[in-house]
Coordinates of C-alpha atoms in Angstrom, one line a residue:
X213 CA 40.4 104.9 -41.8
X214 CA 41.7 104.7 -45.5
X215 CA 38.6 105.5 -48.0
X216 CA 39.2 104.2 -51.4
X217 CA 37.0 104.0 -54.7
X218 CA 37.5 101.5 -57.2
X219 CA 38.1 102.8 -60.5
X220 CA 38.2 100.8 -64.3
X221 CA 39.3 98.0 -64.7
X222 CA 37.4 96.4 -62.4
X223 CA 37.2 92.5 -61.4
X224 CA 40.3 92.7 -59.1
X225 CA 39.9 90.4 -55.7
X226 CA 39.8 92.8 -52.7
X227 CA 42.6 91.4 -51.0
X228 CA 45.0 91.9 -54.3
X229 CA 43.2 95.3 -54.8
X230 CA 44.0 96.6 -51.4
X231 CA 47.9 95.2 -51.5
X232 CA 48.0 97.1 -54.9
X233 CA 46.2 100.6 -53.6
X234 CA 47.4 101.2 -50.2
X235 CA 51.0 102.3 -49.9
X236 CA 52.9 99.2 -47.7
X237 CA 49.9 96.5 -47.4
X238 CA 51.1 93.7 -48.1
X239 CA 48.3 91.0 -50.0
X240 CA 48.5 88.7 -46.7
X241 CA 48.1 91.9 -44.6
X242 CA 44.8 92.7 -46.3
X243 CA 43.6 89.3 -45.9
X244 CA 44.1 89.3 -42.4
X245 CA 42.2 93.0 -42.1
X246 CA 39.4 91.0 -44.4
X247 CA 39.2 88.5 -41.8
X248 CA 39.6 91.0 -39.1
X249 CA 36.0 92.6 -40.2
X250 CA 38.5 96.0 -41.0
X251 CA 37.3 96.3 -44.8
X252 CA 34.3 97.6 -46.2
X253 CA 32.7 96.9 -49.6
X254 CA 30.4 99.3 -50.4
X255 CA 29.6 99.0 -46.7
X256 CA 29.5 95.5 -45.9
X257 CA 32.6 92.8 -45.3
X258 CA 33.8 91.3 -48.6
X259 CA 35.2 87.9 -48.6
X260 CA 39.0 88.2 -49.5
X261 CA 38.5 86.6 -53.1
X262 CA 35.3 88.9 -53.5
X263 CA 35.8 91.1 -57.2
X264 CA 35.5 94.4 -57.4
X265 CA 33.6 96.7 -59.8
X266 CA 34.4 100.1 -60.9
X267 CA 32.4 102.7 -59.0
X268 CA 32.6 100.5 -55.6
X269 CA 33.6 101.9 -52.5
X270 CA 36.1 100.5 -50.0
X271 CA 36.5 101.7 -46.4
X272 CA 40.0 100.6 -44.5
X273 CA 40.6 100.7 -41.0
X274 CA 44.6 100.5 -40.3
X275 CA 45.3 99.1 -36.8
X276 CA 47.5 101.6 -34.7
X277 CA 51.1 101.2 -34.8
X278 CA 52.4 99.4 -32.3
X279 CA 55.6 101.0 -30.4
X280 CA 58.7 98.9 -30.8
X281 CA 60.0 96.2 -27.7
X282 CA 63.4 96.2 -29.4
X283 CA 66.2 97.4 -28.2
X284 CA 68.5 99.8 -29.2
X285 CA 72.1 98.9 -29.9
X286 CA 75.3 100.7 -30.0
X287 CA 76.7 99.4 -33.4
X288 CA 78.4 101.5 -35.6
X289 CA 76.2 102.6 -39.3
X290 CA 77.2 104.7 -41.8
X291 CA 74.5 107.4 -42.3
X292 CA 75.2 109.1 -45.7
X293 CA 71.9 111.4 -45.6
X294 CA 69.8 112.3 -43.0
X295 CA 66.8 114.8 -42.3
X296 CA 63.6 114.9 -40.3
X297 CA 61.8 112.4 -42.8
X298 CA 64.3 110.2 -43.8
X299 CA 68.3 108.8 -43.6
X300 CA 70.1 106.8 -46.3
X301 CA 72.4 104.3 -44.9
X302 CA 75.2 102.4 -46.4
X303 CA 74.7 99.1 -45.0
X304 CA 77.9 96.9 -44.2
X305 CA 78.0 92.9 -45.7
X306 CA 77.6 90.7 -43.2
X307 CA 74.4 92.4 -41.3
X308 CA 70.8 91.4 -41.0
X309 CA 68.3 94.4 -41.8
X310 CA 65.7 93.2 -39.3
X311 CA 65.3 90.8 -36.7
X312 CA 64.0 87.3 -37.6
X313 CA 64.5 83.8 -36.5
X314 CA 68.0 83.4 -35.7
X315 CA 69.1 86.9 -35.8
X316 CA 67.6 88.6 -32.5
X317 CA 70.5 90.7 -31.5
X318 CA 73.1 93.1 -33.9
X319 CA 70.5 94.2 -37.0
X320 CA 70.4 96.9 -38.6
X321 CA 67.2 97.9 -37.2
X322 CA 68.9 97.7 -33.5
X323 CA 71.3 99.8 -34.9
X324 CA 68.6 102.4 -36.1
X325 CA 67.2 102.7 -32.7
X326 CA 70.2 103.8 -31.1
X327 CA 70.9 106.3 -33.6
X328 CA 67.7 107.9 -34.8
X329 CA 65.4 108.3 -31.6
X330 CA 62.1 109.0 -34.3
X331 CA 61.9 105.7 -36.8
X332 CA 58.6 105.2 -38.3
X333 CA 56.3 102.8 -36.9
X334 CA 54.7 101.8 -40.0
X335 CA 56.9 98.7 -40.7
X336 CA 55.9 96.8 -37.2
X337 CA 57.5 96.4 -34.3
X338 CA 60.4 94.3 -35.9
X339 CA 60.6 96.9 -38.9
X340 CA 60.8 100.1 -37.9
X341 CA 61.1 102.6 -40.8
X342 CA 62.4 100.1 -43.2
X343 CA 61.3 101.1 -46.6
X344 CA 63.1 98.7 -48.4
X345 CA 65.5 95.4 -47.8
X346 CA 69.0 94.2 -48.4
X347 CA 70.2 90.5 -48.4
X348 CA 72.5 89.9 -45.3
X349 CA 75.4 89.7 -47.5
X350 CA 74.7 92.1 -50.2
X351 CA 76.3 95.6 -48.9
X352 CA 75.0 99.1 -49.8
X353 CA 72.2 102.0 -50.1
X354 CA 69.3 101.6 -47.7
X355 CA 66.1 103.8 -47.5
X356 CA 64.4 104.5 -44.3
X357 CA 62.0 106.6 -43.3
X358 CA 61.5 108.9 -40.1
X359 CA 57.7 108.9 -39.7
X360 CA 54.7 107.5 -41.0
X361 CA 53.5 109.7 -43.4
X362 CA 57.2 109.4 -45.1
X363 CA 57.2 106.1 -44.9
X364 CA 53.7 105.8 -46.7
X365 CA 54.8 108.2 -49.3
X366 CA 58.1 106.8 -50.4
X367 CA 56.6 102.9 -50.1
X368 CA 54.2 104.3 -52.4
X369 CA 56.6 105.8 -54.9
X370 CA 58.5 102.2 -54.3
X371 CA 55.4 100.6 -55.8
X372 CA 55.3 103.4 -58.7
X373 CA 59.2 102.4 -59.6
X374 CA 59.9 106.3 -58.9
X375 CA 62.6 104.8 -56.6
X376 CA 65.6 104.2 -59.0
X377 CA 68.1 101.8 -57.5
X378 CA 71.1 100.4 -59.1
X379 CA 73.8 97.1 -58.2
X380 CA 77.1 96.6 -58.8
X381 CA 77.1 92.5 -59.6
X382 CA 80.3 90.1 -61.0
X383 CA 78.4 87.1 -62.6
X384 CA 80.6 84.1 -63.8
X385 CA 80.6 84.0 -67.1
X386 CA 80.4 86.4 -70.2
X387 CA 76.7 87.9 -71.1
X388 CA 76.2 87.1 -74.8
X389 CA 75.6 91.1 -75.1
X390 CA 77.0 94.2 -73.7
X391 CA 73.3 95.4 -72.7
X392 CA 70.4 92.9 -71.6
X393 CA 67.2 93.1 -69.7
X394 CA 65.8 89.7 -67.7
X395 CA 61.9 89.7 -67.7
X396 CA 60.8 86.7 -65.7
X397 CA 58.6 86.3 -62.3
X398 CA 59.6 85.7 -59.8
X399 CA 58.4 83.2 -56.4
X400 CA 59.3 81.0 -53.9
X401 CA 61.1 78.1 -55.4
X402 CA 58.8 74.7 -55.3
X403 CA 61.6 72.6 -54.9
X404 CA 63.6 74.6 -52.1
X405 CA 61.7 76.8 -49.8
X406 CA 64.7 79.0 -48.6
X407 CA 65.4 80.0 -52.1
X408 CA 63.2 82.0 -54.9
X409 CA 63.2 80.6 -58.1
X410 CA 61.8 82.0 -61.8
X411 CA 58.6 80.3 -61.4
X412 CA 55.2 80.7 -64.5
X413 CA 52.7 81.7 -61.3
X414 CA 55.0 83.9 -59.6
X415 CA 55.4 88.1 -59.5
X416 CA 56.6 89.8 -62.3
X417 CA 60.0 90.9 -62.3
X418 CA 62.4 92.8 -64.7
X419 CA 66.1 93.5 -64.7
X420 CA 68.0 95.5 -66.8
X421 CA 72.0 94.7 -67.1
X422 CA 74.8 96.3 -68.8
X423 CA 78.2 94.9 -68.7
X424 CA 80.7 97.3 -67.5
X425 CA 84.1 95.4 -67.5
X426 CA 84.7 92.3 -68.8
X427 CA 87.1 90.3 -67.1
X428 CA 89.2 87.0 -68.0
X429 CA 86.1 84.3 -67.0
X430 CA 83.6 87.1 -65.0
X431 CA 81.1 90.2 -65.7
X432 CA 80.9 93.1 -63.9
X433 CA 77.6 94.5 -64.9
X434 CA 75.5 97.1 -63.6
X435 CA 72.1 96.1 -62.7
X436 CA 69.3 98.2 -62.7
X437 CA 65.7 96.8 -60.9
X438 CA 62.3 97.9 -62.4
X439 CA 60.6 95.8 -59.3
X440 CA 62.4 94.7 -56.0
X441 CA 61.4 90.8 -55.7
X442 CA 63.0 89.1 -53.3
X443 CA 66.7 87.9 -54.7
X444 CA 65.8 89.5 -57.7
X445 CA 69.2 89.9 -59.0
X446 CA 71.0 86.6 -58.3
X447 CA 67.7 84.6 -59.6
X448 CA 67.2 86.0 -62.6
X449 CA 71.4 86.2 -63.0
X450 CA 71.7 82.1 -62.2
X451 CA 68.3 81.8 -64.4
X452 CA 70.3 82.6 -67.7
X453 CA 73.0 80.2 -66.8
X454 CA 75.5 84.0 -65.4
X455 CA 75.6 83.3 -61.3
X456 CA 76.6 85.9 -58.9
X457 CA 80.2 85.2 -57.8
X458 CA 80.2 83.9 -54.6
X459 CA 76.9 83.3 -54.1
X460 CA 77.1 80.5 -51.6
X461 CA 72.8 80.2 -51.8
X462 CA 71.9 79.8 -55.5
X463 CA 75.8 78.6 -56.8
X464 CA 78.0 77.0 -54.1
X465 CA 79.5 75.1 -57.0
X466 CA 79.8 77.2 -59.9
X467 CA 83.7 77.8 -60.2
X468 CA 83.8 74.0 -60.1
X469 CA 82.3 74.1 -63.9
X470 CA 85.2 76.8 -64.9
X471 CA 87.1 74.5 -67.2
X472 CA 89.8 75.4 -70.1
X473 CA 92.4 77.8 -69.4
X474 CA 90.2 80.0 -67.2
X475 CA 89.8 77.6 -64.5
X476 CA 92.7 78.4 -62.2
X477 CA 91.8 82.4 -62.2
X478 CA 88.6 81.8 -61.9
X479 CA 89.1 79.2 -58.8
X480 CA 91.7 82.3 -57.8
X481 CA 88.4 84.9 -58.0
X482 CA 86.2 82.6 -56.0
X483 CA 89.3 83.0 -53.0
X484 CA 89.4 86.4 -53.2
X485 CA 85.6 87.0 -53.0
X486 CA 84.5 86.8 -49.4
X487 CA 80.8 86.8 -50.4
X488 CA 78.4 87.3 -53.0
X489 CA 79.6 90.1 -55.0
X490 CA 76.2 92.1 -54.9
X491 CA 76.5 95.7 -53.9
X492 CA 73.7 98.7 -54.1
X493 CA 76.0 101.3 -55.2
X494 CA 72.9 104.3 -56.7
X495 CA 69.8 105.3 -55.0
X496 CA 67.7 108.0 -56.3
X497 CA 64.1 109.2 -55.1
X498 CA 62.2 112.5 -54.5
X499 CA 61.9 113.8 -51.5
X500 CA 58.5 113.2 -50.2
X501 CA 58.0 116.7 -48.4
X502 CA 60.9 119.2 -50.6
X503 CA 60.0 117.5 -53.7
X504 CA 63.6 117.3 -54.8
X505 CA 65.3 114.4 -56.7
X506 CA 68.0 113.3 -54.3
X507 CA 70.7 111.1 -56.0
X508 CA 73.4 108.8 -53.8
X509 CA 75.9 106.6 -55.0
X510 CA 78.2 104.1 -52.9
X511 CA 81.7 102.8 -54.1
X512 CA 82.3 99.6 -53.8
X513 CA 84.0 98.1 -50.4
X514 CA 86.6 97.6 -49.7
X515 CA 86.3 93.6 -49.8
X516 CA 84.8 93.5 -53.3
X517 CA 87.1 96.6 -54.7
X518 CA 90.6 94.6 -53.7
X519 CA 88.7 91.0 -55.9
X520 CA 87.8 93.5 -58.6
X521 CA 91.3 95.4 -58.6
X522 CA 92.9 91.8 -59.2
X523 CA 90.5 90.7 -62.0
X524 CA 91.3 93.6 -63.9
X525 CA 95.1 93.7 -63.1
X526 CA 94.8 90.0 -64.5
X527 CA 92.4 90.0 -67.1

């Protein structure tokens, strides 16, 4: 049972309250608590789109975590920290974080299971300890917590944007600026439901970029996230007319618009990257038990190093 009081502002719907104040509730989990008759406003059950008023008091009950069916599987991870609360894994391209439709078997969760014996519960039986997520194809730094009162803490700090995380991107194109910063929300697209899309109603969303080579027709920039939206990067990249290279989802087609005298190392690039080139090479965070800052930082693959070693051999 989570006890919360409302402080100023007030006027906030419960549901968007409660995804805002407890650490990893999402805004459709709290409705479905709502619904569940597992809130309390000021001691009776809200409706979900009920406001709130400074001074009022909320009572939570959090259903039980539920032990994970999943099984474990012997697949090979790179752990690059790891202590009772928490590892930080370098996560390969080419592997699912958790199971979903279509991807049953060979996850990174499965993986998880076979190595750590004590993953969090928190995230549901299909999420154990995941604290945060990486696109199948996008390599790197991943967070994941031990137990549930790590998990709580550092999803908590993940909402506070105390967790500092950092990508190495190649966008097609040149940025009109050595330093930029992309402010623009973020939701579902309306037009294709497997993609996001900068959309007026959607979450807000802020990058910051800074170019750090620039190559005969590409960008490598380094891209730094304020919040963690889903696709954040490539959106808001393709959004200012700069796509990830090789991203098969939001740009299938952009080396096809690489005319002039660019367009036969750029179609050259596209070859020689076997995905999107989108890698979480920094992770910072406090510990949530020591208190200390812990810093990690990935190099990049060995896929994407060999495209980027032939860009700037040719550039």
């Amino acid at each position: 049972m989570i006890q919360l009081t409302v402080a100023a502002p007030a006027g906030e719907r419960v549901d968007a309250y409660l995804a805002r104040a407890v650490p990893d509730l999402s805004r459709s989990q709290a409705v479905q608590l709502i619904e569940a008759g597992q809130v309390r406003l000021n001691g009776k059950i809200p409706r979900k789109s009920e406001k709130t008023s400074a001074g009022d008091t909320l009572e939570v009950e959090l259903p039980e975590a539920q032990p994970s069916t999943l099984e474990p599987e012997a697949i090979p991870l790179r752990i690059v920290y790891e202590d009772a609360d928490l590892l930080v894994v370098d996560k390969p391209s080419g592997m699912v974080v958790h199971p979903s439709a279509g991807h049953a078997h060979g996850t990174l969760v499965h993986a998880l299971l076979h190595h750590v014996q004590d993953l969090s519960g928190i995230g549901g039986v299909l999420r154990p300890g995941i604290v945060h997520r990486l696109d199948k194809n996008t390599s790197g730094l991943l967070l994941v917590a031990k137990h549930d009162r790590a998990h709580r803490a550092l999803s908590n700090a993940l909402k506070q944007r105390e967790v500092q995380r950092a990508y190495l991107a190649v966008a097609w194109g040149h940025l009109d600026r050595d330093v930029l910063t992309v402010s623009a929300p973020i939701a579902r697209s309306p037009n294709h439901r497997q993609r996001m899309a900068v959309v007026a109603h959607g979450r807000a969303a802020t990058t910051h970029f800074r170019r750090l080579e620039r190559w005969r027709a590409a960008d490598l920039l380094r891209a730094e996230l304020d919040t963690g939206r889903t696709h954040q990067i490539r959106v808001h990249l393709l959004s200012i007319g700069h796509p990830v290279v090789g991203d098969l989802t939001y740009a299938p087609n952009a080396v096809r618009g690489m005319g002039g005298p660019a367009q036969g190392w750029s179609r050259e690039l596209s070859r020689r990257v076997p995905r999107q080139f989108l890698h979480a090479a920094e992770l910072s965070f406090t510990h949530p038990s020591s208190g200390v800052l812990l810093k990690f930082e990935s190099p990049l693959p060995d896929d994407l190093s060999a495209a980027a070693n032939w860009a700037r051999e040719t550039s």
